[in-house]
Amino acid sequence: MRVLVLGGTTEASALAKLLAADPRFDATLSLAGRTRDPRPQPLAMRVGGFGGVEGLVRWLGDEKVAAVIDATHPYAARMSANAVAACARVVVPLGSIVRPPWRQHEDDSWRIVPTAEAAAAALGKTPLRVFLSLGRQDLHAFAGAPQHRYIARTIEAPDETASPPSIRVLQMRGPFDRDSEARLLSDEAIDIVVSKNSGGDATYAKIEAARELEIPVVMIARPDKPAGHALASAEQAIAWLHGRDPGSPRGV
Ligand code: NAP
């Protein structure tokens, strides 16, 4: 069964492992190409955009794809919208791994804002030491609030010309643990954290560390992200794919 996995997440890597180990599937993992040196994967990979809905429709047809799993990040809304539109056009089933958001704990001090630009505005006029944990694509939003000193953690080096003037970049890849996150926030005398509500375990430690140190968090809300059949995990995705396979005893 030809399967396309839209990836770039922990769940996509977990699914890639399960698919590679199951001879009933012939799967390709697709990455946007944002990371120059992605982790090696046990599946065939393709890298780069498809060229919008039209390009994805063409790709699904050319590759005779029988099912798509959208395992993109909760903030990758455009890719998901394209997947919903393209799968509907070519009548290919689409399953979407939906990672639950983090819930605000009673000791958390969150201010929820709709965009990275709104997060920059929410920091206010008084200069602060800000920890940005959002990925390099959103750093440009903080160039409009140059009064603050930023520590940004990204996987890849950001474009310096689009970043705020006073920024130090820590190039690191998660997962991170609570003690090291608490140490980082204390050592850097961080006043406020800006985060996406990514959900999952890999990057939650900074939220716990901020809670422990009573540091407020500006939380950028999730975008509306269209989805196909909702799946909770890579394991559920495999079970759902088996159900789509006409050759499987559980097939429909
Ligand atoms: P996006 O805004 O939804 O997508 C923008 C365009 O990038 C899409 O229209 C598509 O181009 C291409 N694209 C995105 N994901 C792709 C994939 N898996 N395979 C092939 N093309 C893809 O996405 P984004 O927020 O830039 O995220 C890009 C990638 O990074 C995603 O794979 C996502 O899972 C991962 N990621 C994102 C975040 C985040 O905070 N946004 C965090 C961690 C990981 P075409 O229209 O040309 O097909």
CSV table of C-alpha atoms and ligand atoms in Angstrom, one decimal:
chain,number,residue,atom,x,y,z
A,1,MET,CA,0.0,0.0,0.0
A,2,ARG,CA,1.5,3.3,-1.1
A,3,VAL,CA,1.4,5.8,1.8
A,4,LEU,CA,2.6,9.4,2.0
A,5,VAL,CA,3.5,10.8,5.4
A,6,LEU,CA,3.7,14.5,5.8
A,7,GLY,CA,6.4,14.9,8.5
A,8,GLY,CA,8.7,17.2,10.4
A,9,THR,CA,7.6,16.0,13.8
A,10,THR,CA,8.4,13.3,16.5
A,11,GLU,CA,5.2,11.6,15.6
A,12,ALA,CA,6.2,11.4,11.9
A,13,SER,CA,9.5,9.8,12.8
A,14,ALA,CA,7.8,7.3,15.1
A,15,LEU,CA,5.4,6.5,12.3
A,16,ALA,CA,8.3,6.1,9.8
A,17,LYS,CA,9.8,3.5,12.0
A,18,LEU,CA,6.5,1.5,12.2
A,19,LEU,CA,5.9,1.7,8.5
A,20,ALA,CA,9.4,0.7,7.6
A,21,ALA,CA,9.0,-2.4,9.8
A,22,ASP,CA,5.8,-3.5,8.1
A,23,PRO,CA,6.1,-5.0,4.6
A,24,ARG,CA,2.5,-4.3,3.8
A,25,PHE,CA,3.4,-0.6,3.3
A,26,ASP,CA,5.5,1.2,0.8
A,27,ALA,CA,5.7,4.6,2.3
A,28,THR,CA,7.4,7.9,1.6
A,29,LEU,CA,8.2,10.6,4.3
A,30,SER,CA,7.9,14.1,3.1
A,31,LEU,CA,9.8,17.0,4.7
A,32,ALA,CA,9.4,20.7,3.9
A,33,GLY,CA,13.2,21.1,3.8
A,34,ARG,CA,13.4,23.7,6.6
A,35,THR,CA,16.2,21.7,8.4
A,36,ARG,CA,19.4,21.4,6.4
A,37,ASP,CA,20.5,18.3,8.2
A,38,PRO,CA,17.4,16.2,9.1
A,39,ARG,CA,17.7,13.1,11.2
A,40,PRO,CA,18.2,10.0,9.1
A,41,GLN,CA,14.9,8.1,8.5
A,42,PRO,CA,14.2,4.4,7.8
A,43,LEU,CA,11.9,5.3,4.9
A,44,ALA,CA,12.3,6.8,1.4
A,45,MET,CA,12.3,10.6,1.8
A,46,ARG,CA,11.3,13.5,-0.4
A,47,VAL,CA,12.2,17.0,0.5
A,48,GLY,CA,10.6,20.4,-0.4
A,49,GLY,CA,7.1,21.8,-1.1
A,50,PHE,CA,4.9,20.0,-3.6
A,51,GLY,CA,3.8,23.3,-5.3
A,52,GLY,CA,0.5,23.9,-3.5
A,53,VAL,CA,-2.7,21.9,-3.8
A,54,GLU,CA,-2.1,21.3,-7.6
A,55,GLY,CA,1.4,20.0,-7.0
A,56,LEU,CA,0.2,17.6,-4.3
A,57,VAL,CA,-2.7,16.4,-6.4
A,58,ARG,CA,-0.2,15.6,-9.2
A,59,TRP,CA,2.2,13.9,-6.8
A,60,LEU,CA,-0.5,11.7,-5.2
A,61,GLY,CA,-1.6,10.6,-8.7
A,62,ASP,CA,1.9,10.0,-10.1
A,63,GLU,CA,2.9,8.0,-7.1
A,64,LYS,CA,-0.4,6.1,-6.9
A,65,VAL,CA,-0.7,7.0,-3.2
A,66,ALA,CA,-3.5,5.0,-1.5
A,67,ALA,CA,-3.5,7.0,1.8
A,68,VAL,CA,-1.9,10.1,3.4
A,69,ILE,CA,-1.0,10.6,7.0
A,70,ASP,CA,-0.6,14.3,8.0
A,71,ALA,CA,1.9,14.2,10.8
A,72,THR,CA,2.9,17.8,10.5
A,73,HIS,CA,3.4,20.2,13.4
A,74,PRO,CA,0.3,21.8,15.0
A,75,TYR,CA,1.4,25.2,13.6
A,76,ALA,CA,2.0,23.9,10.0
A,77,ALA,CA,-1.5,24.9,8.9
A,78,ARG,CA,-0.9,25.5,5.2
A,79,MET,CA,0.4,22.1,4.5
A,80,SER,CA,-2.6,20.6,6.3
A,81,ALA,CA,-5.1,22.7,4.4
A,82,ASN,CA,-3.4,21.6,1.2
A,83,ALA,CA,-3.5,18.0,2.2
A,84,VAL,CA,-7.3,18.2,3.0
A,85,ALA,CA,-8.0,19.9,-0.3
A,86,ALA,CA,-5.8,17.6,-2.4
A,87,CYS,CA,-7.0,14.3,-0.8
A,88,ALA,CA,-10.6,15.4,-1.3
A,89,ARG,CA,-9.8,16.0,-5.0
A,90,VAL,CA,-8.2,12.7,-5.7
A,91,VAL,CA,-10.4,10.8,-3.2
A,92,VAL,CA,-7.5,9.5,-1.2
A,93,PRO,CA,-8.2,8.9,2.6
A,94,LEU,CA,-6.4,11.3,4.9
A,95,GLY,CA,-5.5,10.6,8.5
A,96,SER,CA,-4.2,13.4,10.7
A,97,ILE,CA,-2.2,12.9,13.8
A,98,VAL,CA,-3.5,15.6,16.1
A,99,ARG,CA,-1.2,16.3,19.1
A,100,PRO,CA,-3.2,17.6,22.1
A,101,PRO,CA,-2.2,21.1,23.2
A,102,TRP,CA,-0.7,21.8,26.6
A,103,ARG,CA,-3.3,22.8,29.2
A,104,GLN,CA,-2.7,25.8,31.5
A,105,HIS,CA,-1.9,24.6,35.0
A,106,GLU,CA,-3.2,26.7,37.9
A,107,ASP,CA,0.3,27.8,38.8
A,108,ASP,CA,1.1,28.8,35.2
A,109,SER,CA,1.1,32.5,34.3
A,110,TRP,CA,0.2,32.5,30.5
A,111,ARG,CA,-0.9,35.3,28.3
A,112,ILE,CA,-2.4,33.8,25.2
A,113,VAL,CA,-1.9,35.8,22.0
A,114,PRO,CA,-2.9,35.0,18.4
A,115,THR,CA,0.4,35.5,16.5
A,116,ALA,CA,4.1,36.0,16.9
A,117,GLU,CA,3.6,39.7,16.1
A,118,ALA,CA,1.0,39.9,19.0
A,119,ALA,CA,3.5,38.1,21.2
A,120,ALA,CA,6.2,40.8,20.5
A,121,ALA,CA,3.6,43.6,21.3
A,122,ALA,CA,2.6,41.8,24.5
A,123,LEU,CA,6.2,42.1,25.8
A,124,GLY,CA,5.5,45.8,26.4
A,125,LYS,CA,7.8,48.8,26.4
A,126,THR,CA,10.1,48.1,29.4
A,127,PRO,CA,13.2,46.2,28.3
A,128,LEU,CA,13.1,42.6,29.3
A,129,ARG,CA,15.3,39.5,28.9
A,130,VAL,CA,13.2,37.2,26.7
A,131,PHE,CA,13.5,33.5,25.9
A,132,LEU,CA,12.2,32.8,22.5
A,133,SER,CA,11.4,29.1,21.9
A,134,LEU,CA,9.5,29.2,18.6
A,135,GLY,CA,11.7,28.2,15.7
A,136,ARG,CA,13.6,30.5,13.5
A,137,GLN,CA,10.8,31.3,11.1
A,138,ASP,CA,9.0,33.5,13.6
A,139,LEU,CA,12.0,35.5,14.9
A,140,HIS,CA,11.5,38.4,12.5
A,141,ALA,CA,8.3,39.3,14.4
A,142,PHE,CA,10.5,40.5,17.3
A,143,ALA,CA,12.5,42.9,15.2
A,144,GLY,CA,9.6,45.3,15.9
A,145,ALA,CA,10.4,45.2,19.6
A,146,PRO,CA,14.2,46.0,19.6
A,147,GLN,CA,14.2,47.2,23.3
A,148,HIS,CA,14.3,43.7,24.6
A,149,ARG,CA,17.3,41.3,24.8
A,150,TYR,CA,16.5,37.9,23.3
A,151,ILE,CA,17.8,34.5,23.8
A,152,ALA,CA,16.4,32.3,21.0
A,153,ARG,CA,16.7,28.5,20.8
A,154,THR,CA,16.5,27.2,17.2
A,155,ILE,CA,17.6,24.0,15.4
A,156,GLU,CA,19.0,25.9,12.5
A,157,ALA,CA,20.8,29.2,12.5
A,158,PRO,CA,18.3,32.0,11.8
A,159,ASP,CA,18.5,34.7,9.2
A,160,GLU,CA,20.3,37.4,11.2
A,161,THR,CA,19.1,40.3,9.0
A,162,ALA,CA,15.5,39.4,9.9
A,163,SER,CA,16.1,39.0,13.6
A,164,PRO,CA,15.9,41.6,16.4
A,165,PRO,CA,19.2,43.5,17.0
A,166,SER,CA,19.9,42.1,20.5
A,167,ILE,CA,19.6,38.4,20.1
A,168,ARG,CA,21.8,35.4,21.1
A,169,VAL,CA,20.9,32.2,19.4
A,170,LEU,CA,21.4,28.8,21.0
A,171,GLN,CA,21.4,26.2,18.3
A,172,MET,CA,20.0,23.1,20.0
A,173,ARG,CA,17.6,20.3,19.2
A,174,GLY,CA,15.3,18.8,21.9
A,175,PRO,CA,14.2,17.0,23.9
A,176,PHE,CA,15.1,19.1,26.9
A,177,ASP,CA,14.7,18.2,30.6
A,178,ARG,CA,13.2,20.4,33.4
A,179,ASP,CA,16.5,20.8,35.4
A,180,SER,CA,18.5,22.0,32.4
A,181,GLU,CA,15.6,24.3,31.3
A,182,ALA,CA,15.4,25.8,34.8
A,183,ARG,CA,19.1,26.3,34.8
A,184,LEU,CA,19.0,28.0,31.4
A,185,LEU,CA,16.2,30.4,32.5
A,186,SER,CA,18.0,31.2,35.8
A,187,ASP,CA,21.5,31.6,34.3
A,188,GLU,CA,20.2,33.9,31.6
A,189,ALA,CA,18.0,35.9,34.1
A,190,ILE,CA,15.0,35.4,31.8
A,191,ASP,CA,12.0,37.6,32.7
A,192,ILE,CA,9.6,36.1,30.2
A,193,VAL,CA,9.2,33.1,27.9
A,194,VAL,CA,7.6,33.2,24.4
A,195,SER,CA,6.4,29.8,23.2
A,196,LYS,CA,4.1,28.1,20.8
A,197,ASN,CA,1.6,25.6,22.3
A,198,SER,CA,3.3,22.7,20.6
A,199,GLY,CA,2.0,20.0,22.9
A,200,GLY,CA,3.8,16.7,23.5
A,201,ASP,CA,6.7,15.9,25.9
A,202,ALA,CA,9.8,16.9,23.9
A,203,THR,CA,9.6,20.7,24.7
A,204,TYR,CA,7.3,20.8,27.7
A,205,ALA,CA,10.1,21.1,30.2
A,206,LYS,CA,10.5,24.9,29.6
A,207,ILE,CA,6.9,25.4,30.5
A,208,GLU,CA,7.4,23.4,33.8
A,209,ALA,CA,10.6,25.3,34.5
A,210,ALA,CA,8.9,28.6,33.9
A,211,ARG,CA,6.1,27.5,36.3
A,212,GLU,CA,8.7,26.5,39.0
A,213,LEU,CA,10.5,29.8,38.6
A,214,GLU,CA,7.3,31.9,38.4
A,215,ILE,CA,8.3,33.3,35.0
A,216,PRO,CA,5.4,34.4,32.8
A,217,VAL,CA,4.8,32.8,29.4
A,218,VAL,CA,3.5,34.5,26.3
A,219,MET,CA,1.8,31.6,24.5
A,220,ILE,CA,1.1,31.9,20.8
A,221,ALA,CA,-2.2,30.2,20.2
A,222,ARG,CA,-2.5,27.4,17.7
A,223,PRO,CA,-3.7,28.3,14.2
A,224,ASP,CA,-6.9,26.7,12.8
A,225,LYS,CA,-5.6,23.6,11.1
A,226,PRO,CA,-7.8,21.5,8.9
A,227,ALA,CA,-7.6,17.8,9.5
A,228,GLY,CA,-8.7,14.5,8.0
A,229,HIS,CA,-9.6,11.5,10.2
A,230,ALA,CA,-8.2,12.4,13.7
A,231,LEU,CA,-5.6,10.0,15.0
A,232,ALA,CA,-3.9,10.2,18.4
A,233,SER,CA,-0.6,8.5,17.7
A,234,ALA,CA,1.7,6.7,15.2
A,235,GLU,CA,0.3,3.4,16.4
A,236,GLN,CA,-3.3,4.6,15.7
A,237,ALA,CA,-2.2,5.7,12.3
A,238,ILE,CA,-0.9,2.2,11.5
A,239,ALA,CA,-4.2,0.6,12.7
A,240,TRP,CA,-6.2,3.1,10.6
A,241,LEU,CA,-4.1,2.4,7.5
A,242,HIS,CA,-4.7,-1.3,7.9
A,243,GLY,CA,-8.4,-0.5,7.9
A,244,ARG,CA,-8.0,1.4,4.6
A,245,ASP,CA,-6.1,-1.5,2.9
A,246,PRO,CA,-8.5,-3.6,0.8
A,247,GLY,CA,-6.0,-6.5,1.0
A,248,SER,CA,-6.0,-6.5,4.8
A,249,PRO,CA,-8.4,-8.8,6.7
A,250,ARG,CA,-9.5,-5.7,8.5
A,251,GLY,CA,-9.9,-3.8,5.3
A,252,VAL,CA,-13.0,-1.8,4.4
B,1,NAP,P1,3.3,25.4,6.5
B,1,NAP,O1,3.3,26.8,6.8
B,1,NAP,O2,2.0,24.6,6.8
B,1,NAP,O3,3.7,25.0,5.0
B,1,NAP,C1,4.2,26.0,4.1
B,1,NAP,C2,4.6,25.2,2.9
B,1,NAP,O4,5.7,24.4,3.1
B,1,NAP,C3,3.5,24.2,2.4
B,1,NAP,O5,2.5,24.9,1.7
B,1,NAP,C4,4.3,23.3,1.6
B,1,NAP,O6,4.7,23.8,0.4
B,1,NAP,C5,5.6,23.2,2.4
B,1,NAP,N1,5.5,22.1,3.4
B,1,NAP,C6,5.2,22.1,4.7
B,1,NAP,N2,5.3,20.9,5.3
B,1,NAP,C7,5.8,20.1,4.3
B,1,NAP,C8,6.1,18.7,4.3
B,1,NAP,N3,6.0,17.9,5.4
B,1,NAP,N4,6.4,18.2,3.1
B,1,NAP,C9,6.5,18.9,2.0
B,1,NAP,N5,6.2,20.2,1.9
B,1,NAP,C10,5.9,20.8,3.1
B,1,NAP,O7,4.5,24.7,7.3
B,1,NAP,P2,5.6,25.3,8.3
B,1,NAP,O8,4.9,25.8,9.5
B,1,NAP,O9,6.5,26.2,7.5
B,1,NAP,O10,6.4,24.0,8.7
B,1,NAP,C11,7.2,23.3,7.8
B,1,NAP,C12,7.6,22.0,8.3
B,1,NAP,O11,8.3,22.1,9.6
B,1,NAP,C13,6.4,21.0,8.5
B,1,NAP,O12,6.8,19.8,7.9
B,1,NAP,C14,6.2,20.9,10.0
B,1,NAP,O13,5.8,19.7,10.4
B,1,NAP,C15,7.6,21.3,10.5
B,1,NAP,N6,7.6,22.0,11.8
B,1,NAP,C16,7.0,23.2,11.9
B,1,NAP,C17,7.0,23.8,13.1
B,1,NAP,C18,6.2,25.2,13.2
B,1,NAP,O14,6.3,25.7,14.3
B,1,NAP,N7,5.6,25.7,12.2
B,1,NAP,C19,7.6,23.3,14.2
B,1,NAP,C20,8.2,22.1,14.1
B,1,NAP,C21,8.2,21.4,12.9
B,1,NAP,P3,3.9,23.5,-1.0
B,1,NAP,O15,2.6,24.4,-0.9
B,1,NAP,O16,4.8,24.0,-2.1
B,1,NAP,O17,3.6,22.1,-1.0
